[in-house]
Amino acid sequence: MRESIGVIGLGYIGLPLSMCLCERGFRVVGIDTDPDKVRRIEAGETDVQEDYRGETLQQRLQRHLAAGNFIVSSRTAVAAWEATTYLVTVGVPVHPETKALCDEPLRMAMENIGRVLKPHDVVVIRSTVVPGTVESRYVPILEETSRMVAGVDFHVAYAAERVAEGRAMEEFQTLDIVVGGLTEKCAALAAQTLQKLTDGQIHITDLRIAQLSKVIENAQRDVNLAMVQELQAVAKAHQVNLFELIQMVNTHPRVQMLLPSVGVGGYCIPNAYHYLSASLDDTTGADLPLFRTARETNEGAPQRIARDVAQSLADRGRSMKEAVVVVLGLGMKDGSNDIRQSPAIACAKAFQSLGAVVRAYDPTVAPLLPYQVSNVEDCLRGADAIVVGAWQPAFDHLDWGRLFGLVNPTAPVILVDPRGRLEARVLHLPHTTILQRA
Ligand SMILES: NC(=O)c1ccc[n+]([C@@H]2O[C@H](COP(=O)([O-])OP(=O)(O)OC[C@H]3O[C@@H](n4cnc5c(N)ncnc54)[C@H](O)[C@@H]3O)[C@@H](O)[C@H]2O)c1
């Protein structure tokens, strides 16, 4: 008989994880408290883009629903009928403005699991959390609601999810996983299940180290990306292309700088500093000036871009207030339709706050923003500046020669294109003289 597993939370991580588990031979009961999401998933629909080996996530979902490998419900009790292991992928959102952490969804998930938990069950938290809270906040909820003792009657482990959106299906099965258990047995039981998911190595460690290591992985990338942001000014001063500069720097085998962008978005990297600092109370004496500065630098990138473009316009006697600024791609990174904490959207807002007319085009993002235009021609018509917020695969197939004929012909177009993708496609055009980096 097939092993059954409960996946709690069916978002960008939980749904592809469920599909992957189905493919590795599990029967999966997926639980999500959002009734609309449950309804759509049950009907075989999802917007999550995780194409893998010629199949979209939606096609996989339909296949596994039809085969009875995957069932979905809003009630955790449904998972408890057959599953003895729960993988929890419910997040701890950080408020975009106040930076307040909200762990209500994860606490609720723990309560719901606790109510239906059976002796010997295993709960593996895969969400990114404030380090230390598994033992201080979530285990007590499980114990209180189940009236059992963690580490004795049931088992709890932490094993953060490390995949990148867009590559999830492959990375679930290949990345190493760091596991920390409340007890050695908790860790060993979690490792046993997770080893059926990944061909990578399972590293068993202390529960606190497992929680800290996830947050530090992301914070390290935040610092690296902040260095890249700072180097924008260096590259400009030396009149060199930053993208090419970094490619050269990275030819050193012990250097790995990340690539330039209009800012740092998504659910992982921007939140890391906030989780880490929330784990340190005032009595520890620990301060994080480097991580804090990195966060501020990355968060300030869209405003810096808008100011630089305003300056470029002013140098030509033009005002932002009479400019049309186009943002191409609104995802939080290249190839993504996830707009959570998207720097491209922050750019659009920064330009609006300086008085520009902003238009944006992204064929993968649902048209919910007032400045979104569904047609790329209408978007580019009369543009004074173009910001490549995120490069979408569909952009590869556009006729940029024809499209560049639509921009404002009376003045040079300012191009903000950190990875040079658009630039590479328009440099050969007869009117490239209108092209100018911000
Ligand atoms: N998105 C990424 O690229 C990524 C990568 C690595 C790790 N992570 C981590 O994985 C976790 C999930 O991220 P995500 O991007 O999938 O988030 P998400 O917001 O897309 O998904 C979370 C899902 O949980 C559901 N939910 C909320 N409360 C619930 C409850 N009490 N019970 C059941 N379901 C509930 C929500 O409706 C939502 O569908 C986060 O901790 C995140 O930091 C994310």
GROMACS .gro file of C-alpha atoms and ligand atoms in nm:
model
  482
    1MET     CA    1   0.000   0.000   0.000
    2ARG     CA    2   0.122   0.348  -0.089
    3GLU     CA    3   0.243   0.575   0.189
    4SER     CA    4   0.012   0.871   0.244
    5ILE     CA    5   0.139   1.216   0.339
    6GLY     CA    6  -0.034   1.543   0.433
    7VAL     CA    7   0.090   1.868   0.280
    8ILE     CA    8  -0.039   2.170   0.472
    9GLY     CA    9  -0.048   2.490   0.263
   10LEU     CA   10  -0.082   2.466  -0.117
   11GLY     CA   11   0.092   2.783  -0.236
   12TYR     CA   12   0.397   2.837  -0.455
   13ILE     CA   13   0.579   2.569  -0.255
   14GLY     CA   14   0.310   2.334  -0.124
   15LEU     CA   15   0.139   2.259  -0.456
   16PRO     CA   16   0.451   2.172  -0.659
   17LEU     CA   17   0.584   1.983  -0.355
   18SER     CA   18   0.264   1.777  -0.353
   19MET     CA   19   0.305   1.699  -0.723
   20CYS     CA   20   0.662   1.596  -0.666
   21LEU     CA   21   0.564   1.366  -0.380
   22CYS     CA   22   0.301   1.206  -0.606
   23GLU     CA   23   0.572   1.146  -0.862
   24ARG     CA   24   0.794   0.987  -0.598
   25GLY     CA   25   0.518   0.735  -0.519
   26PHE     CA   26   0.327   0.896  -0.231
   27ARG     CA   27  -0.045   0.950  -0.213
   28VAL     CA   28  -0.083   1.315  -0.108
   29VAL     CA   29  -0.362   1.486   0.083
   30GLY     CA   30  -0.319   1.861   0.030
   31ILE     CA   31  -0.476   2.101   0.279
   32ASP     CA   32  -0.530   2.475   0.234
   33THR     CA   33  -0.756   2.708   0.431
   34ASP     CA   34  -0.825   2.933   0.131
   35PRO     CA   35  -1.157   2.795  -0.006
   36ASP     CA   36  -1.109   2.954  -0.350
   37LYS     CA   37  -0.768   2.796  -0.385
   38VAL     CA   38  -0.904   2.456  -0.282
   39ARG     CA   39  -1.188   2.490  -0.532
   40ARG     CA   40  -0.952   2.581  -0.816
   41ILE     CA   41  -0.700   2.309  -0.734
   42GLU     CA   42  -0.978   2.053  -0.709
   43ALA     CA   43  -1.087   2.163  -1.057
   44GLY     CA   44  -0.730   2.114  -1.181
   45GLU     CA   45  -0.643   2.484  -1.208
   46THR     CA   46  -0.337   2.674  -1.088
   47ASP     CA   47  -0.143   2.986  -1.188
   48VAL     CA   48   0.181   2.855  -1.038
   49GLN     CA   49   0.439   2.826  -1.317
   50GLU     CA   50   0.656   2.521  -1.265
   51ASP     CA   51   0.713   2.365  -1.605
   52TYR     CA   52   0.924   2.052  -1.581
   53ARG     CA   53   1.015   1.791  -1.839
   54GLY     CA   54   0.764   1.919  -2.092
   55GLU     CA   55   0.468   1.934  -1.855
   56THR     CA   56   0.317   2.238  -1.683
   57LEU     CA   57   0.223   2.221  -1.316
   58GLN     CA   58  -0.144   2.246  -1.416
   59GLN     CA   59  -0.111   1.942  -1.645
   60ARG     CA   60   0.064   1.749  -1.366
   61LEU     CA   61  -0.208   1.849  -1.121
   62GLN     CA   62  -0.481   1.724  -1.355
   63ARG     CA   63  -0.293   1.398  -1.412
   64HIS     CA   64  -0.244   1.328  -1.040
   65LEU     CA   65  -0.602   1.426  -0.950
   66ALA     CA   66  -0.736   1.192  -1.218
   67ALA     CA   67  -0.512   0.908  -1.103
   68GLY     CA   68  -0.622   0.950  -0.741
   69ASN     CA   69  -0.265   1.026  -0.631
   70PHE     CA   70  -0.367   1.366  -0.496
   71ILE     CA   71  -0.672   1.484  -0.310
   72VAL     CA   72  -0.732   1.830  -0.170
   73SER     CA   73  -0.939   1.967   0.117
   74SER     CA   74  -0.970   2.267   0.346
   75ARG     CA   75  -1.002   2.037   0.650
   76THR     CA   76  -0.688   1.898   0.812
   77ALA     CA   77  -0.898   1.610   0.946
   78VAL     CA   78  -0.918   1.473   0.591
   79ALA     CA   79  -0.539   1.435   0.590
   80ALA     CA   80  -0.550   1.270   0.932
   81TRP     CA   81  -0.772   0.986   0.802
   82GLU     CA   82  -0.480   0.837   0.614
   83ALA     CA   83  -0.157   1.034   0.669
   84THR     CA   84   0.089   0.987   0.953
   85THR     CA   85   0.337   1.251   0.832
   86TYR     CA   86   0.259   1.618   0.771
   87LEU     CA   87   0.481   1.855   0.572
   88VAL     CA   88   0.390   2.214   0.662
   89THR     CA   89   0.449   2.487   0.401
   90VAL     CA   90   0.241   2.771   0.547
   91GLY     CA   91   0.441   3.095   0.553
   92VAL     CA   92   0.507   3.372   0.807
   93PRO     CA   93   0.441   3.688   0.602
   94VAL     CA   94   0.621   4.015   0.672
   95HIS     CA   95   0.408   4.329   0.628
   96PRO     CA   96   0.554   4.518   0.329
   97GLU     CA   97   0.545   4.858   0.502
   98THR     CA   98   0.557   4.804   0.879
   99LYS     CA   99   0.776   4.489   0.853
  100ALA     CA  100   0.565   4.332   1.127
  101LEU     CA  101   0.570   3.953   1.119
  102CYS     CA  102   0.241   3.767   1.111
  103ASP     CA  103   0.262   3.403   1.217
  104GLU     CA  104  -0.112   3.364   1.264
  105PRO     CA  105  -0.141   3.133   0.955
  106LEU     CA  106   0.133   2.903   1.083
  107ARG     CA  107  -0.007   2.901   1.438
  108MET     CA  108  -0.347   2.817   1.295
  109ALA     CA  109  -0.195   2.533   1.090
  110MET     CA  110  -0.036   2.395   1.410
  111GLU     CA  111  -0.368   2.415   1.595
  112ASN     CA  112  -0.549   2.234   1.314
  113ILE     CA  113  -0.286   1.959   1.299
  114GLY     CA  114  -0.276   1.929   1.678
  115ARG     CA  115  -0.650   1.866   1.694
  116VAL     CA  116  -0.627   1.561   1.468
  117LEU     CA  117  -0.278   1.437   1.555
  118LYS     CA  118  -0.243   1.064   1.636
  119PRO     CA  119   0.024   0.894   1.847
  120HIS     CA  120   0.352   0.841   1.651
  121ASP     CA  121   0.261   1.098   1.383
  122VAL     CA  122   0.546   1.313   1.245
  123VAL     CA  123   0.512   1.688   1.182
  124VAL     CA  124   0.784   1.842   0.963
  125ILE     CA  125   0.780   2.223   0.941
  126ARG     CA  126   0.923   2.332   0.604
  127SER     CA  127   0.823   2.702   0.632
  128THR     CA  128   1.085   2.969   0.691
  129VAL     CA  129   1.043   3.080   1.053
  130VAL     CA  130   1.193   3.312   1.312
  131PRO     CA  131   1.476   3.089   1.442
  132GLY     CA  132   1.386   2.940   1.777
  133THR     CA  133   1.010   2.959   1.732
  134VAL     CA  134   0.964   2.593   1.640
  135GLU     CA  135   1.041   2.498   2.001
  136SER     CA  136   0.910   2.816   2.169
  137ARG     CA  137   0.583   2.871   1.978
  138TYR     CA  138   0.478   2.591   1.747
  139VAL     CA  139   0.559   2.276   1.947
  140PRO     CA  140   0.362   2.409   2.249
  141ILE     CA  141   0.057   2.465   2.023
  142LEU     CA  142   0.080   2.109   1.893
  143GLU     CA  143   0.110   1.975   2.250
  144GLU     CA  144  -0.175   2.186   2.385
  145THR     CA  145  -0.420   2.098   2.110
  146SER     CA  146  -0.325   1.729   2.084
  147ARG     CA  147  -0.288   1.679   2.462
  148MET     CA  148   0.020   1.472   2.385
  149VAL     CA  149   0.390   1.522   2.450
  150ALA     CA  150   0.614   1.616   2.158
  151GLY     CA  151   0.920   1.396   2.119
  152VAL     CA  152   0.744   1.120   2.316
  153ASP     CA  153   0.391   1.066   2.183
  154PHE     CA  154   0.447   1.233   1.847
  155HIS     CA  155   0.745   1.374   1.657
  156VAL     CA  156   0.840   1.722   1.534
  157ALA     CA  157   1.122   1.825   1.302
  158TYR     CA  158   1.225   2.130   1.106
  159ALA     CA  159   1.353   2.105   0.746
  160ALA     CA  160   1.339   2.435   0.558
  161GLU     CA  161   1.241   2.444   0.195
  162ARG     CA  162   1.527   2.574  -0.022
  163VAL     CA  163   1.396   2.555  -0.378
  164ALA     CA  164   1.369   2.853  -0.612
  165GLU     CA  165   1.037   2.929  -0.777
  166GLY     CA  166   1.046   2.819  -1.139
  167ARG     CA  167   1.294   2.540  -1.066
  168ALA     CA  168   1.101   2.380  -0.782
  169MET     CA  169   1.012   2.046  -0.946
  170GLU     CA  170   1.375   1.971  -1.017
  171GLU     CA  171   1.517   2.114  -0.695
  172PHE     CA  172   1.278   1.928  -0.463
  173GLN     CA  173   1.437   1.611  -0.597
  174THR     CA  174   1.799   1.718  -0.610
  175LEU     CA  175   1.880   1.966  -0.333
  176ASP     CA  176   2.030   1.861   0.000
  177ILE     CA  177   1.798   1.907   0.298
  178VAL     CA  178   1.902   2.022   0.646
  179VAL     CA  179   1.694   1.857   0.919
  180GLY     CA  180   1.675   1.939   1.288
  181GLY     CA  181   1.456   1.736   1.524
  182LEU     CA  182   1.311   1.798   1.866
  183THR     CA  183   1.478   1.465   1.952
  184GLU     CA  184   1.716   1.242   1.758
  185LYS     CA  185   1.427   1.012   1.676
  186CYS     CA  186   1.220   1.307   1.545
  187ALA     CA  187   1.507   1.401   1.310
  188ALA     CA  188   1.561   1.042   1.198
  189LEU     CA  189   1.192   0.989   1.116
  190ALA     CA  190   1.173   1.315   0.921
  191ALA     CA  191   1.496   1.230   0.737
  192GLN     CA  192   1.357   0.889   0.644
  193THR     CA  193   1.058   1.048   0.468
  194LEU     CA  194   1.253   1.335   0.311
  195GLN     CA  195   1.511   1.098   0.165
  196LYS     CA  196   1.229   0.949  -0.043
  197LEU     CA  197   1.175   1.294  -0.192
  198THR     CA  198   1.528   1.406  -0.273
  199ASP     CA  199   1.827   1.232  -0.426
  200GLY     CA  200   2.039   1.494  -0.248
  201GLN     CA  201   2.194   1.442   0.093
  202ILE     CA  202   2.007   1.480   0.422
  203HIS     CA  203   2.210   1.664   0.685
  204ILE     CA  204   2.087   1.606   1.040
  205THR     CA  205   2.174   1.883   1.282
  206ASP     CA  206   2.059   2.069   1.590
  207LEU     CA  207   1.699   2.202   1.569
  208ARG     CA  208   1.812   2.564   1.622
  209ILE     CA  209   2.089   2.540   1.362
  210ALA     CA  210   1.839   2.403   1.109
  211GLN     CA  211   1.616   2.709   1.159
  212LEU     CA  212   1.905   2.957   1.159
  213SER     CA  213   2.077   2.810   0.854
  214LYS     CA  214   1.774   2.871   0.630
  215VAL     CA  215   1.747   3.236   0.729
  216ILE     CA  216   2.121   3.290   0.693
  217GLU     CA  217   2.125   3.134   0.345
  218ASN     CA  218   1.876   3.399   0.236
  219ALA     CA  219   2.039   3.684   0.431
  220GLN     CA  220   2.373   3.600   0.268
  221ARG     CA  221   2.216   3.646  -0.074
  222ASP     CA  222   2.064   3.975   0.041
  223VAL     CA  223   2.412   4.105   0.133
  224ASN     CA  224   2.560   3.978  -0.195
  225LEU     CA  225   2.283   4.152  -0.392
  226ALA     CA  226   2.335   4.473  -0.196
  227MET     CA  227   2.701   4.472  -0.302
  228VAL     CA  228   2.584   4.441  -0.661
  229GLN     CA  229   2.349   4.736  -0.609
  230GLU     CA  230   2.634   4.945  -0.470
  231LEU     CA  231   2.853   4.850  -0.765
  232GLN     CA  232   2.600   5.007  -1.003
  233ALA     CA  233   2.749   5.345  -0.913
  234VAL     CA  234   3.106   5.214  -0.956
  235ALA     CA  235   3.026   5.076  -1.300
  236LYS     CA  236   2.860   5.403  -1.398
  237ALA     CA  237   3.159   5.606  -1.279
  238HIS     CA  238   3.393   5.388  -1.484
  239GLN     CA  239   3.149   5.376  -1.776
  240VAL     CA  240   3.148   4.998  -1.791
  241ASN     CA  241   2.869   4.744  -1.810
  242LEU     CA  242   2.804   4.602  -1.461
  243PHE     CA  243   2.662   4.275  -1.593
  244GLU     CA  244   2.978   4.210  -1.793
  245LEU     CA  245   3.196   4.322  -1.501
  246ILE     CA  246   3.029   4.068  -1.271
  247GLN     CA  247   3.062   3.794  -1.530
  248MET     CA  248   3.436   3.861  -1.534
  249VAL     CA  249   3.460   3.874  -1.152
  250ASN     CA  250   3.280   3.540  -1.135
  251THR     CA  251   3.543   3.369  -1.350
  252HIS     CA  252   3.739   3.346  -1.022
  253PRO     CA  253   3.654   3.003  -0.877
  254ARG     CA  254   3.602   3.133  -0.523
  255VAL     CA  255   3.390   3.437  -0.611
  256GLN     CA  256   3.018   3.419  -0.679
  257MET     CA  257   2.852   3.755  -0.714
  258LEU     CA  258   2.482   3.749  -0.798
  259LEU     CA  259   2.341   3.925  -1.102
  260PRO     CA  260   2.223   4.286  -1.113
  261SER     CA  261   1.851   4.360  -1.102
  262VAL     CA  262   1.609   4.646  -1.031
  263GLY     CA  263   1.585   4.525  -0.671
  264VAL     CA  264   1.531   4.214  -0.463
  265GLY     CA  265   1.184   4.063  -0.442
  266GLY     CA  266   0.983   3.757  -0.353
  267TYR     CA  267   0.893   3.586  -0.032
  268CYS     CA  268   1.238   3.468   0.075
  269ILE     CA  269   1.535   3.704   0.049
  270PRO     CA  270   1.359   4.029   0.153
  271ASN     CA  271   1.217   3.860   0.466
  272ALA     CA  272   1.537   3.698   0.591
  273TYR     CA  273   1.675   3.997   0.782
  274HIS     CA  274   1.340   4.048   0.956
  275TYR     CA  275   1.323   3.684   1.072
  276LEU     CA  276   1.683   3.694   1.188
  277SER     CA  277   1.655   4.021   1.381
  278ALA     CA  278   1.324   3.911   1.537
  279SER     CA  279   1.506   3.610   1.680
  280LEU     CA  280   1.741   3.833   1.881
  281ASP     CA  281   1.603   4.006   2.185
  282ASP     CA  282   1.761   4.323   2.327
  283THR     CA  283   1.946   4.134   2.598
  284THR     CA  284   2.164   3.936   2.355
  285GLY     CA  285   2.373   4.241   2.258
  286ALA     CA  286   2.373   4.106   1.901
  287ASP     CA  287   2.336   4.371   1.633
  288LEU     CA  288   2.319   4.318   1.257
  289PRO     CA  289   2.439   4.644   1.097
  290LEU     CA  290   2.568   4.472   0.782
  291PHE     CA  291   2.248   4.276   0.719
  292ARG     CA  292   2.037   4.584   0.803
  293THR     CA  293   2.230   4.804   0.560
  294ALA     CA  294   2.205   4.539   0.290
  295ARG     CA  295   1.829   4.525   0.335
  296GLU     CA  296   1.798   4.904   0.319
  297THR     CA  297   2.021   4.916   0.010
  298ASN     CA  298   1.814   4.655  -0.173
  299GLU     CA  299   1.485   4.805  -0.067
  300GLY     CA  300   1.600   5.148  -0.185
  301ALA     CA  301   1.695   5.025  -0.535
  302PRO     CA  302   1.366   5.118  -0.710
  303GLN     CA  303   1.374   5.472  -0.567
  304ARG     CA  304   1.738   5.512  -0.677
  305ILE     CA  305   1.647   5.400  -1.029
  306ALA     CA  306   1.360   5.649  -1.045
  307ARG     CA  307   1.586   5.931  -0.921
  308ASP     CA  308   1.859   5.838  -1.174
  309VAL     CA  309   1.611   5.843  -1.459
  310ALA     CA  310   1.474   6.177  -1.336
  311GLN     CA  311   1.831   6.311  -1.339
  312SER     CA  312   1.894   6.180  -1.692
  313LEU     CA  313   1.577   6.354  -1.808
  314ALA     CA  314   1.669   6.675  -1.626
  315ASP     CA  315   2.014   6.670  -1.793
  316ARG     CA  316   1.824   6.701  -2.120
  317GLY     CA  317   1.601   6.976  -1.990
  318ARG     CA  318   1.307   6.741  -1.946
  319SER     CA  319   1.087   6.677  -1.646
  320MET     CA  320   0.966   6.347  -1.507
  321LYS     CA  321   0.621   6.501  -1.487
  322GLU     CA  322   0.595   6.502  -1.867
  323ALA     CA  323   0.758   6.160  -1.914
  324VAL     CA  324   0.607   5.823  -2.001
  325VAL     CA  325   0.787   5.543  -1.819
  326VAL     CA  326   0.729   5.184  -1.924
  327VAL     CA  327   0.797   4.887  -1.696
  328LEU     CA  328   0.844   4.560  -1.884
  329GLY     CA  329   0.785   4.253  -1.667
  330LEU     CA  330   0.623   4.279  -1.324
  331GLY     CA  331   0.723   3.946  -1.167
  332MET     CA  332   0.947   3.944  -0.863
  333LYS     CA  333   1.227   3.801  -1.078
  334ASP     CA  334   1.287   3.699  -1.438
  335GLY     CA  335   1.039   3.440  -1.564
  336SER     CA  336   0.811   3.469  -1.259
  337ASN     CA  337   0.444   3.565  -1.236
  338ASP     CA  338   0.472   3.593  -0.856
  339ILE     CA  339   0.439   3.964  -0.775
  340ARG     CA  340   0.494   3.941  -0.399
  341GLN     CA  341   0.735   4.220  -0.298
  342SER     CA  342   0.816   4.270  -0.665
  343PRO     CA  343   1.087   4.534  -0.723
  344ALA     CA  344   0.939   4.599  -1.067
  345ILE     CA  345   0.615   4.710  -0.900
  346ALA     CA  346   0.816   4.917  -0.651
  347CYS     CA  347   0.982   5.085  -0.953
  348ALA     CA  348   0.641   5.163  -1.104
  349LYS     CA  349   0.532   5.322  -0.773
  350ALA     CA  350   0.858   5.519  -0.741
  351PHE     CA  351   0.812   5.665  -1.091
  352GLN     CA  352   0.449   5.748  -1.017
  353SER     CA  353   0.548   5.928  -0.699
  354LEU     CA  354   0.784   6.147  -0.907
  355GLY     CA  355   0.492   6.239  -1.133
  356ALA     CA  356   0.560   6.020  -1.440
  357VAL     CA  357   0.289   5.852  -1.643
  358VAL     CA  358   0.361   5.484  -1.582
  359ARG     CA  359   0.255   5.192  -1.800
  360ALA     CA  360   0.349   4.830  -1.752
  361TYR     CA  361   0.332   4.515  -1.962
  362ASP     CA  362   0.361   4.159  -1.838
  363PRO     CA  363   0.174   3.884  -2.023
  364THR     CA  364   0.207   3.641  -1.728
  365VAL     CA  365   0.062   3.862  -1.454
  366ALA     CA  366  -0.315   3.895  -1.408
  367PRO     CA  367  -0.426   4.252  -1.497
  368LEU     CA  368  -0.495   4.384  -1.148
  369LEU     CA  369  -0.283   4.700  -1.140
  370PRO     CA  370  -0.429   5.023  -1.280
  371TYR     CA  371  -0.123   5.100  -1.494
  372GLN     CA  372  -0.107   4.754  -1.657
  373VAL     CA  373  -0.160   4.751  -2.033
  374SER     CA  374  -0.257   4.427  -2.204
  375ASN     CA  375  -0.093   4.508  -2.535
  376VAL     CA  376   0.282   4.566  -2.567
  377GLU     CA  377   0.241   4.816  -2.854
  378ASP     CA  378   0.007   5.039  -2.652
  379CYS     CA  379   0.246   5.011  -2.361
  380LEU     CA  380   0.554   5.125  -2.553
  381ARG     CA  381   0.388   5.398  -2.759
  382GLY     CA  382   0.552   5.732  -2.681
  383ALA     CA  383   0.781   5.589  -2.410
  384ASP     CA  384   1.055   5.817  -2.276
  385ALA     CA  385   1.210   5.556  -2.047
  386ILE     CA  386   1.192   5.176  -2.037
  387VAL     CA  387   1.265   4.977  -1.722
  388VAL     CA  388   1.311   4.602  -1.762
  389GLY     CA  389   1.159   4.492  -1.433
  390ALA     CA  390   1.166   4.118  -1.505
  391TRP     CA  391   1.245   3.945  -1.833
  392GLN     CA  392   0.964   3.709  -1.932
  393PRO     CA  393   1.026   3.424  -2.180
  394ALA     CA  394   0.760   3.573  -2.413
  395PHE     CA  395   0.981   3.881  -2.455
  396ASP     CA  396   1.232   3.663  -2.645
  397HIS     CA  397   0.986   3.634  -2.932
  398LEU     CA  398   0.878   3.999  -2.967
  399ASP     CA  399   0.984   4.202  -3.268
  400TRP     CA  400   1.178   4.466  -3.081
  401GLY     CA  401   1.283   4.642  -3.402
  402ARG     CA  402   0.920   4.718  -3.481
  403LEU     CA  403   0.834   4.794  -3.118
  404PHE     CA  404   1.117   5.044  -3.081
  405GLY     CA  405   0.964   5.233  -3.370
  406LEU     CA  406   0.679   5.322  -3.132
  407VAL     CA  407   0.876   5.498  -2.858
  408ASN     CA  408   0.897   5.877  -2.833
  409PRO     CA  409   1.097   5.975  -3.144
  410THR     CA  410   1.176   6.327  -3.027
  411ALA     CA  411   1.423   6.243  -2.752
  412PRO     CA  412   1.665   5.965  -2.648
  413VAL     CA  413   1.494   5.677  -2.476
  414ILE     CA  414   1.642   5.596  -2.136
  415LEU     CA  415   1.686   5.226  -2.082
  416VAL     CA  416   1.715   5.061  -1.740
  417ASP     CA  417   1.808   4.706  -1.826
  418PRO     CA  418   2.032   4.558  -1.554
  419ARG     CA  419   2.102   4.231  -1.737
  420GLY     CA  420   2.123   4.384  -2.084
  421ARG     CA  421   1.862   4.155  -2.239
  422LEU     CA  422   1.665   4.427  -2.415
  423GLU     CA  423   1.980   4.617  -2.499
  424ALA     CA  424   2.122   4.310  -2.676
  425ARG     CA  425   1.806   4.298  -2.891
  426VAL     CA  426   1.796   4.663  -2.989
  427LEU     CA  427   2.163   4.758  -3.020
  428HIS     CA  428   2.176   4.657  -3.385
  429LEU     CA  429   1.873   4.866  -3.475
  430PRO     CA  430   1.923   5.169  -3.699
  431HIS     CA  431   1.779   5.394  -3.428
  432THR     CA  432   1.996   5.264  -3.143
  433THR     CA  433   2.131   5.615  -3.109
  434ILE     CA  434   1.812   5.687  -2.918
  435LEU     CA  435   1.914   5.429  -2.662
  436GLN     CA  436   2.071   5.544  -2.343
  437ARG     CA  437   2.138   5.378  -2.013
  438ALA     CA  438   2.005   5.558  -1.706
  439LIG     N1  439   0.815   3.088  -0.263
  439LIG     C1  440   0.941   3.050  -0.259
  439LIG     O1  441   1.018   3.065  -0.353
  439LIG     C2  442   0.996   2.980  -0.136
  439LIG     C3  443   1.119   2.916  -0.143
  439LIG     C4  444   1.169   2.852  -0.030
  439LIG     C5  445   1.095   2.855   0.089
  439LIG     N2  446   0.976   2.921   0.093
  439LIG     C6  447   0.901   2.921   0.219
  439LIG     O2  448   0.796   2.828   0.204
  439LIG     C7  449   0.681   2.875   0.277
  439LIG     C8  450   0.561   2.885   0.183
  439LIG     O3  451   0.589   2.980   0.083
  439LIG     P1  452   0.491   2.999  -0.041
  439LIG     O4  453   0.560   3.090  -0.135
  439LIG     O5  454   0.441   2.868  -0.088
  439LIG     O6  455   0.369   3.077   0.031
  439LIG     P2  456   0.220   3.092  -0.023
  439LIG     O7  457   0.163   3.210   0.045
  439LIG     O8  458   0.220   3.086  -0.172
  439LIG     O9  459   0.148   2.960   0.029
  439LIG     C9  460   0.103   2.941   0.158
  439LIG    C10  461  -0.031   2.871   0.150
  439LIG    O10  462  -0.074   2.837   0.282
  439LIG    C11  463  -0.214   2.856   0.290
  439LIG     N3  464  -0.249   2.867   0.431
  439LIG    C12  465  -0.246   2.976   0.512
  439LIG     N4  466  -0.280   2.942   0.638
  439LIG    C13  467  -0.305   2.808   0.635
  439LIG    C14  468  -0.343   2.714   0.734
  439LIG     N5  469  -0.363   2.749   0.860
  439LIG     N6  470  -0.359   2.584   0.698
  439LIG    C15  471  -0.339   2.545   0.568
  439LIG     N7  472  -0.304   2.631   0.471
  439LIG    C16  473  -0.287   2.760   0.505
  439LIG    C17  474  -0.240   2.980   0.208
  439LIG    O11  475  -0.374   2.988   0.167
  439LIG    C18  476  -0.142   2.958   0.092
  439LIG    O12  477  -0.205   2.889  -0.014
  439LIG    C19  478   0.720   3.009   0.337
  439LIG    O13  479   0.764   2.988   0.469
  439LIG    C20  480   0.835   3.055   0.251
  439LIG    O14  481   0.924   3.139   0.321
  439LIG    C21  482   0.924   2.983  -0.016
   0.00000   0.00000   0.00000
